[in-house]
Short mmCIF file of C-alpha atoms in Angstrom, two decimals:
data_model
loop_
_atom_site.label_atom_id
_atom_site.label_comp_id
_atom_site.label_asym_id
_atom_site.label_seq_id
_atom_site.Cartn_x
_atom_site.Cartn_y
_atom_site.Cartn_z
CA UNK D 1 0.00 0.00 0.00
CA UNK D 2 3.13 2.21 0.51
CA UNK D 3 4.21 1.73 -2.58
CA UNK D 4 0.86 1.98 -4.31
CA UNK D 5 0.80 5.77 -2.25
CA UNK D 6 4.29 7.00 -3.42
CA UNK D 7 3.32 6.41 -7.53
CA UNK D 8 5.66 3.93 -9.64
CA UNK D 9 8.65 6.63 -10.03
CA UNK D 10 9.32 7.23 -6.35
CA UNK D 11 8.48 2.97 -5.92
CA UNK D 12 10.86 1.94 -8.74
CA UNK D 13 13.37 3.89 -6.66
CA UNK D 14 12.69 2.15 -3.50
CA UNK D 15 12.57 -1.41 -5.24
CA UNK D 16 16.51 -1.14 -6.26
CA UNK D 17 17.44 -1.62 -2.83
CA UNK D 18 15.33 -5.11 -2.09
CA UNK D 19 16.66 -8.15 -2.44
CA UNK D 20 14.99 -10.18 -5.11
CA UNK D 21 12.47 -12.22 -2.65
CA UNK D 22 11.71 -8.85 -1.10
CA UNK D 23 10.61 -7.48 -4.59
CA UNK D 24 8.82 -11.00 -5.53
CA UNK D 25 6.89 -10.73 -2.23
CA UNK D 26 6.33 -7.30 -2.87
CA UNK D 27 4.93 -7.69 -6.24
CA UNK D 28 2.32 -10.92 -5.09
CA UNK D 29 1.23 -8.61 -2.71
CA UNK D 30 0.83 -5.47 -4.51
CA UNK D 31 -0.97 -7.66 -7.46
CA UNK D 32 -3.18 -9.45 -4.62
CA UNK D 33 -4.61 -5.57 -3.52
CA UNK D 34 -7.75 -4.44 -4.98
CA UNK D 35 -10.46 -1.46 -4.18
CA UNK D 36 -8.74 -0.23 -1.07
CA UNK D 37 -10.38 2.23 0.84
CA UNK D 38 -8.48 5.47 2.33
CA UNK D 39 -8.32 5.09 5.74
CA UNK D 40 -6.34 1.55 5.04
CA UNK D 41 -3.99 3.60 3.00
CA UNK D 42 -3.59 6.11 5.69
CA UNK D 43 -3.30 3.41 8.37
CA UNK D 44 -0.21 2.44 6.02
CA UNK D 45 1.41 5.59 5.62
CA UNK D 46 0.94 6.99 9.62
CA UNK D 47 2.62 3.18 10.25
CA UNK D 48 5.35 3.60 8.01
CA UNK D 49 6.10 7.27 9.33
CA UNK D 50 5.88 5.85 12.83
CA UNK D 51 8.48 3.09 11.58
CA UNK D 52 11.20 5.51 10.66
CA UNK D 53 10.89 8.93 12.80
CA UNK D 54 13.67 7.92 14.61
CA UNK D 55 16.51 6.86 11.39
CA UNK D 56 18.80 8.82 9.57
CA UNK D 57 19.43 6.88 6.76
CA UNK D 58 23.21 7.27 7.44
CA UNK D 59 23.81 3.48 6.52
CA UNK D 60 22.69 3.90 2.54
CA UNK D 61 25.94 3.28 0.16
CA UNK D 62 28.09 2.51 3.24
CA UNK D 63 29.90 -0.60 1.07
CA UNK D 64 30.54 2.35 -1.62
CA UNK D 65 31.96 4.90 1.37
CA UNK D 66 34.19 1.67 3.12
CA UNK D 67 36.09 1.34 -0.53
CA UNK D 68 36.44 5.13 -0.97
CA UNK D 69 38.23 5.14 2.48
CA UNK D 70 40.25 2.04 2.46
CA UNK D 71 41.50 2.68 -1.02
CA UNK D 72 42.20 6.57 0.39
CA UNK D 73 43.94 5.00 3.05
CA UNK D 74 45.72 1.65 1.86
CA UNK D 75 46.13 2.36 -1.83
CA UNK D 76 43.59 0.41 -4.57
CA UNK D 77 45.84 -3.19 -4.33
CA UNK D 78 45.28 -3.62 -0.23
CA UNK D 79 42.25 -2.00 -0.68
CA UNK D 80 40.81 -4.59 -3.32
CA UNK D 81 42.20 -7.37 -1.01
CA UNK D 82 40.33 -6.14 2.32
CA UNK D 83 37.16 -5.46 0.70
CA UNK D 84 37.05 -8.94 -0.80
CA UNK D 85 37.43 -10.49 2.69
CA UNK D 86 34.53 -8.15 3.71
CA UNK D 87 32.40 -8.45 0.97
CA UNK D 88 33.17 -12.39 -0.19
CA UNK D 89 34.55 -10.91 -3.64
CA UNK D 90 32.66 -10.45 -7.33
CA UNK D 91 28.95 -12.78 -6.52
CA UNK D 92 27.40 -11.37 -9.36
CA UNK D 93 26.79 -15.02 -10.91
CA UNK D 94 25.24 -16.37 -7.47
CA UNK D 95 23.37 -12.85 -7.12
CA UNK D 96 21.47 -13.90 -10.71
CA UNK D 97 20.43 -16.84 -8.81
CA UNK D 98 18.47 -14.98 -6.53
CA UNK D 99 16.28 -13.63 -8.86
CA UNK D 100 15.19 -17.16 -10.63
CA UNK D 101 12.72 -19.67 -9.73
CA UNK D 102 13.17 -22.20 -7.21
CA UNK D 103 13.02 -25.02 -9.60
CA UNK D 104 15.72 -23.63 -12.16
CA UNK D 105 17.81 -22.91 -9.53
CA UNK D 106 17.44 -26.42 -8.63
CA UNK D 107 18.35 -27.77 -11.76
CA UNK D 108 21.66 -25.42 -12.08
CA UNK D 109 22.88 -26.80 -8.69
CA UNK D 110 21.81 -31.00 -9.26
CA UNK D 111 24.27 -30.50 -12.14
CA UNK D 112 27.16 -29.43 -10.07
CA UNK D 113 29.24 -31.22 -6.68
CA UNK D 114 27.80 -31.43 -3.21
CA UNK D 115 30.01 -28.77 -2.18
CA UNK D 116 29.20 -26.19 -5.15
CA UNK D 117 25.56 -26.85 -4.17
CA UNK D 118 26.12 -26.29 -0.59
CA UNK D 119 27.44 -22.81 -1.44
CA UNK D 120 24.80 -21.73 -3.15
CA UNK D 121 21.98 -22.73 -1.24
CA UNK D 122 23.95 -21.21 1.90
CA UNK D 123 23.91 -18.02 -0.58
CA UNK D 124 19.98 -17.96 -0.89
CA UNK D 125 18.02 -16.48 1.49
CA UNK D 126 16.34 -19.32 3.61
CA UNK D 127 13.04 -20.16 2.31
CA UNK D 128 14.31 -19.73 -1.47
CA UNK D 129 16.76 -22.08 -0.52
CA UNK D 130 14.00 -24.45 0.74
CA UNK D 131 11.88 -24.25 -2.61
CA UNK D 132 14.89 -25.15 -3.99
CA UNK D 133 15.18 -28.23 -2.03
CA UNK D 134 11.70 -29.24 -2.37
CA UNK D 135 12.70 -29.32 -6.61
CA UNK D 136 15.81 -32.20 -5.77
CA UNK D 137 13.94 -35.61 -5.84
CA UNK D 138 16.80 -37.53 -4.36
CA UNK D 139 16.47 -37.64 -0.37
CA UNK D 140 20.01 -38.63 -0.12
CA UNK D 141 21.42 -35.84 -2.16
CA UNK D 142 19.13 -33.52 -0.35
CA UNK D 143 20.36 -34.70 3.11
CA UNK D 144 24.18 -34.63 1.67
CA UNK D 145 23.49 -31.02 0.61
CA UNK D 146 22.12 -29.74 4.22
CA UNK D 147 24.87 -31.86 6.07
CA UNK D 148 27.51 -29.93 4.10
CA UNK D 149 25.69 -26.48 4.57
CA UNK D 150 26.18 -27.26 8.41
CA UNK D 151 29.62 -28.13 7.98
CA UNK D 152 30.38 -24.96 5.70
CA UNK D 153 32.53 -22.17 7.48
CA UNK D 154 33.91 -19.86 4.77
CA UNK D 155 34.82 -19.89 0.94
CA UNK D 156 37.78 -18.00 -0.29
CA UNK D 157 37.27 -14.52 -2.06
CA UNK D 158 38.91 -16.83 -4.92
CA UNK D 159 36.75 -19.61 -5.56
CA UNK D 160 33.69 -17.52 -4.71
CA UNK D 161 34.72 -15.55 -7.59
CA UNK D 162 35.22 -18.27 -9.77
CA UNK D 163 32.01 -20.03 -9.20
CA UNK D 164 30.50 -17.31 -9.35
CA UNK D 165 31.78 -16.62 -13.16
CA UNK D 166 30.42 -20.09 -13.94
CA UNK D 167 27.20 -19.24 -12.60
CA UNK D 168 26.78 -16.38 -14.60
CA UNK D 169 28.14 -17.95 -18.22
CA UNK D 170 25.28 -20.80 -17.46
CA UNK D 171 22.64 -18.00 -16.54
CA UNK D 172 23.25 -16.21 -19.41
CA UNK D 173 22.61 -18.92 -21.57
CA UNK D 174 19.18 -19.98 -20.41
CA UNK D 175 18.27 -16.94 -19.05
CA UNK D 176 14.93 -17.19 -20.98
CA UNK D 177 13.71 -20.26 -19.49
CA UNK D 178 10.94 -19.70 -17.03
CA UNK D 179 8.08 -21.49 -15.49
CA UNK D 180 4.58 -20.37 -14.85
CA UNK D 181 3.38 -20.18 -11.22
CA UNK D 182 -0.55 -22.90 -11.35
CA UNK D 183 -2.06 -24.42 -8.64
CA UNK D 184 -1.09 -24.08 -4.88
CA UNK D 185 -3.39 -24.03 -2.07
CA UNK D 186 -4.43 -20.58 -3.08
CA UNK D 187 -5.64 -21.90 -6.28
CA UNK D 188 -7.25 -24.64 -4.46
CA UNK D 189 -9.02 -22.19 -2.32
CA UNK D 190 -10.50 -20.07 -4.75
CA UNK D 191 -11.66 -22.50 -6.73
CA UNK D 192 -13.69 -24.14 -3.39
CA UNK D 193 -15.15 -20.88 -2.93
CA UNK D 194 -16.93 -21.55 -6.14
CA UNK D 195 -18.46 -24.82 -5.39
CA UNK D 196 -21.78 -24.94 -3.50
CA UNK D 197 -20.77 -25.43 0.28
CA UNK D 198 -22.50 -28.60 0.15
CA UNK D 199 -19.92 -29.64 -2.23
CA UNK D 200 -16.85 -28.02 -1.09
CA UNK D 201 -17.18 -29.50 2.49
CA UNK D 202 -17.46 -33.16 0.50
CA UNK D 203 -14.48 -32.41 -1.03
CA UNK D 204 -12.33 -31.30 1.67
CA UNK D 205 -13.42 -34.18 3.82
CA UNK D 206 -12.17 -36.40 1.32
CA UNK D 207 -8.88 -34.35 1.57
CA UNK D 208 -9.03 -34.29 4.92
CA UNK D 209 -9.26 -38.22 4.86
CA UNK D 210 -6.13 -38.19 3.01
CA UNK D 211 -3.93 -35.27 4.94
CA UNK D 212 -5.56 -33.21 7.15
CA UNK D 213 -2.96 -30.65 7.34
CA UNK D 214 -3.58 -29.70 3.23
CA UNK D 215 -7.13 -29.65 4.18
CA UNK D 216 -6.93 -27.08 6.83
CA UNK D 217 -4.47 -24.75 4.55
CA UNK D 218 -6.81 -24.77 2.25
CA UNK D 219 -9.80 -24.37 4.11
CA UNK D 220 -7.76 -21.41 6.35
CA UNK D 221 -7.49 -19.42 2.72
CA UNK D 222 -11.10 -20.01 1.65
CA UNK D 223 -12.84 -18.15 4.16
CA UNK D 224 -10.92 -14.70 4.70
CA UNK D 225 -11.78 -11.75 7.02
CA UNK D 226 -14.09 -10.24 4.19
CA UNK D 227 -16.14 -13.09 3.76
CA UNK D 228 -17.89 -12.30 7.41
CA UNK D 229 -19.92 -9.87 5.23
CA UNK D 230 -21.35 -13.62 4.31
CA UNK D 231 -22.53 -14.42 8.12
CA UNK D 232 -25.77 -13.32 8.58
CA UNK D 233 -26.92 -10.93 11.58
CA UNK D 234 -27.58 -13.74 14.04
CA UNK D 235 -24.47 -15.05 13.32
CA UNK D 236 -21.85 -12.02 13.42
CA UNK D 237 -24.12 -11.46 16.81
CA UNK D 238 -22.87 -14.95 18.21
CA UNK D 239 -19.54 -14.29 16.60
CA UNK D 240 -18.96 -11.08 18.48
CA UNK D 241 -20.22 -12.44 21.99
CA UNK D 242 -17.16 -14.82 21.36
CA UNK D 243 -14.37 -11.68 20.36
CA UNK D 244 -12.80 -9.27 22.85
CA UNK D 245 -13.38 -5.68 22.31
CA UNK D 246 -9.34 -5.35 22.37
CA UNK D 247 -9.36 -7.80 19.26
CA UNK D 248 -12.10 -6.35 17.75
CA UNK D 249 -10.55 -2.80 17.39
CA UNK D 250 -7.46 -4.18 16.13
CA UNK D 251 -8.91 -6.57 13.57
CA UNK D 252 -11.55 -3.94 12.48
CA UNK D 253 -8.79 -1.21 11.58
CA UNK D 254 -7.75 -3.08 8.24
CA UNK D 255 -11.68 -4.07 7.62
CA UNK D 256 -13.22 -1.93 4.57
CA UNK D 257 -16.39 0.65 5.97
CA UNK D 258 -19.33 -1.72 4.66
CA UNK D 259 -17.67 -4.85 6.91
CA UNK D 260 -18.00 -2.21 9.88
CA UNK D 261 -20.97 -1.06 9.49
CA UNK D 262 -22.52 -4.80 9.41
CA UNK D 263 -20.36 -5.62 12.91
CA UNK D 264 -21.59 -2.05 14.39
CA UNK D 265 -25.06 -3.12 12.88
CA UNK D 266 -25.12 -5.67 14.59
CA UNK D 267 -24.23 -4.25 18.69
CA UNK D 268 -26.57 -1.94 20.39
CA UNK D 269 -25.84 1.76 19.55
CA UNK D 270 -24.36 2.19 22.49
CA UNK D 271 -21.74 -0.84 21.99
CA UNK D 272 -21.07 0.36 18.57
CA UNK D 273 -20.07 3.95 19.56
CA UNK D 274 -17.88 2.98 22.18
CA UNK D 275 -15.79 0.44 19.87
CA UNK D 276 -15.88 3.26 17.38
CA UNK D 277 -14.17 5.81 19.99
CA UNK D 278 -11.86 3.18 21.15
CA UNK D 279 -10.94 2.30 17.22
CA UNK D 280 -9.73 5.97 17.06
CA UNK D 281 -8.16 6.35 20.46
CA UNK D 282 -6.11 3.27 19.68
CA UNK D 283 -4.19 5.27 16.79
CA UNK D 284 -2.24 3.31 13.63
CA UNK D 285 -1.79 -0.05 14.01
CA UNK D 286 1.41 -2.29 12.52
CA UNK D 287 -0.46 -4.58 9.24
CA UNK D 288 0.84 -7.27 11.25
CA UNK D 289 -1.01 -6.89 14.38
CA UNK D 290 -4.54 -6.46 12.37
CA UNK D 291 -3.50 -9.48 10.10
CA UNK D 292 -2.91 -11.46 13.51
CA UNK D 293 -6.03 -10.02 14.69
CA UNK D 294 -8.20 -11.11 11.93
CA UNK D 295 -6.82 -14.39 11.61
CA UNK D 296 -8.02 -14.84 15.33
CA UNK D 297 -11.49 -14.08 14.84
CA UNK D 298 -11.71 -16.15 11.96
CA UNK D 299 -10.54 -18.97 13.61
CA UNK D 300 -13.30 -18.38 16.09
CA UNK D 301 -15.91 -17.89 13.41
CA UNK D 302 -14.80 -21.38 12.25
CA UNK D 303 -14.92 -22.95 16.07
CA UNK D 304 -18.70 -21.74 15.78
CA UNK D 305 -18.85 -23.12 12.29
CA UNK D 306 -17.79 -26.34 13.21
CA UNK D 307 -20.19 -26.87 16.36
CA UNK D 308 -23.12 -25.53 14.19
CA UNK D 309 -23.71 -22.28 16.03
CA UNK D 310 -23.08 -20.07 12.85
CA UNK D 311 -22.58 -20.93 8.78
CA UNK D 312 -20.37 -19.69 7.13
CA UNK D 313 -20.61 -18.33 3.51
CA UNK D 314 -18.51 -19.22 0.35
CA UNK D 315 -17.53 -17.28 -2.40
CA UNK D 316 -20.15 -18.89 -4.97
CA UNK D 317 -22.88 -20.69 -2.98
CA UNK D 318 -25.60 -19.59 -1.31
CA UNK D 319 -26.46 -19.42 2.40
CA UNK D 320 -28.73 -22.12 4.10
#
């Protein structure tokens, strides 16, 4: 929502500094937002002011400043030397890496030795390094790889530099090849939310049969905070004799205004004024805490679901 505030120049701007999973889960979310109302954006903006009243920003280009000074200092030759040692030397080969799919990634690194694919994983930031796992079939080259990333200490400035090179020649050459992102439990999700409920709760008791753990992913992403607007009056009024005011607030501040006005609705005037003046005494809140917030009242609303006190609605069937 930041982003979507400052206008693509100023956002472009900010994006050169990210790491590439940083700019992928950037873009997902950006491309996931849709009809947001103001006081969301605002809640953004007075959140990310909050955030950084109290930096200076003195950090930005401090690599750049370090070689100025040492090669001031020391001379270009020493200088070259040191920075390598701080630095790890020329990664531009492993830094393409970064910005390619797990699953090509994985196929670069099955092709090379246990130690070569220990460094690069050990490279990647954590949970690409994990997709890329999940895309090696063999369990004992997999548990090889991780042993060795355990094991792994350091790499010299030299033969970072020269795998690196290799990455990059082999990059380069198939730097076209890309694969589509279908399915997931996201997919899985919104398609459910098509089927009659009748249907959908078939279905995912046949998945839950099978592994219960993919059933409740999938069922967690079917029914999001929005979807209470699908509860009808009796059963946000059972919902909220379930919620804490405190949660409430919080979960309410990233809720659009015709969600509110169906939970205020549904309290007595005098209820829904005081959660209203405790909504604006409570200030800007972090995304985090409302996401956290919401995700707690939907698991009640599901509790309720479950025992039969409320239904919940899908995204294409109709209530009963």
């Amino acid at each position: 929502m930041l982003l979507l505030a400052l206008g693509e120049n100023e956002a472009a701007k900010i994006l050169k500094h990210l790491e590439p999973r940083e700019v992928q889960r950037l873009g997902t979310a950006i491309a996931d937002l849709e009809n947001l109302p103001t006081d969301r954006i605002e809640t953004a903006l007075n959140v990310f002011l909050e955030s950084v009243s109290d930096q200076t920003g003195l950090a930005l280009g401090s690599d750049r400043y370090l070689d100025g000074l040492l090669r001031h200092a020391l001379g270009d030759e020493r200088a070259q030397v040191i920075m390598e040692r701080i630095l790890g030397g020329n990664t531009s080969g492993l830094d393409k890496l970064r910005w390619m799919e797990p699953r090509t990634i994985a196929e670069f690194v099955q092709q090379e030795n246990a130690q070569v694919q220990a460094i690069v994983l050990s490279y990647l930031d954590p949970d690409q390094a994990a997709a890329v796992l999940t895309f090696i079939p063999d369990v004992g080259q997999r548990r090889d790889i991780i042993s060795r990333v355990a094991q792994l200490e350091s790499v010299s400035p030299a033969a970072l530099n020269e795998l690196s090179l290799v990455l990059e020649e082999q990059v380069d050459r198939t730097k076209n090849r890309r694969y589509a992102e279908l399915g997931g439990r996201k997919a899985a999700a919104d398609i459910l939310n098509h089927v009659a409920p009748a249907d959908n709760e078939s279905i995912l008791n046949e998945i839950k049969a099978e592994n219960a753990e993919l059933s409740e992913e999938i069922q967690e992403m079917m029914f999001v905070f929005e979807n209470l607007m699908l509860v009808d009056d009796r059963g946000i009024q059972t919902l909220l004799r379930e919620i804490s005011t405190e949660l409430l607030v919080v979960g309410l501040k990233g809720a659009d205004e015709v969600l509110r006005d169906k939970i205020f609705g549904n309290m007595s005037k005098r209820a829904a004024e005081l959660l209203q003046d405790d909504m604006e005494a409570k200030g800007p809140v972090r995304l985090s805490d409302v996401e956290t917030a919401q995700k707690e009242i939907l698991t009640t609303a599901r509790s309720l679901a479950e025992s039969g006190e409320i239904v919940l609605g899908g995204g294409g069937g109709e209530m009963v």
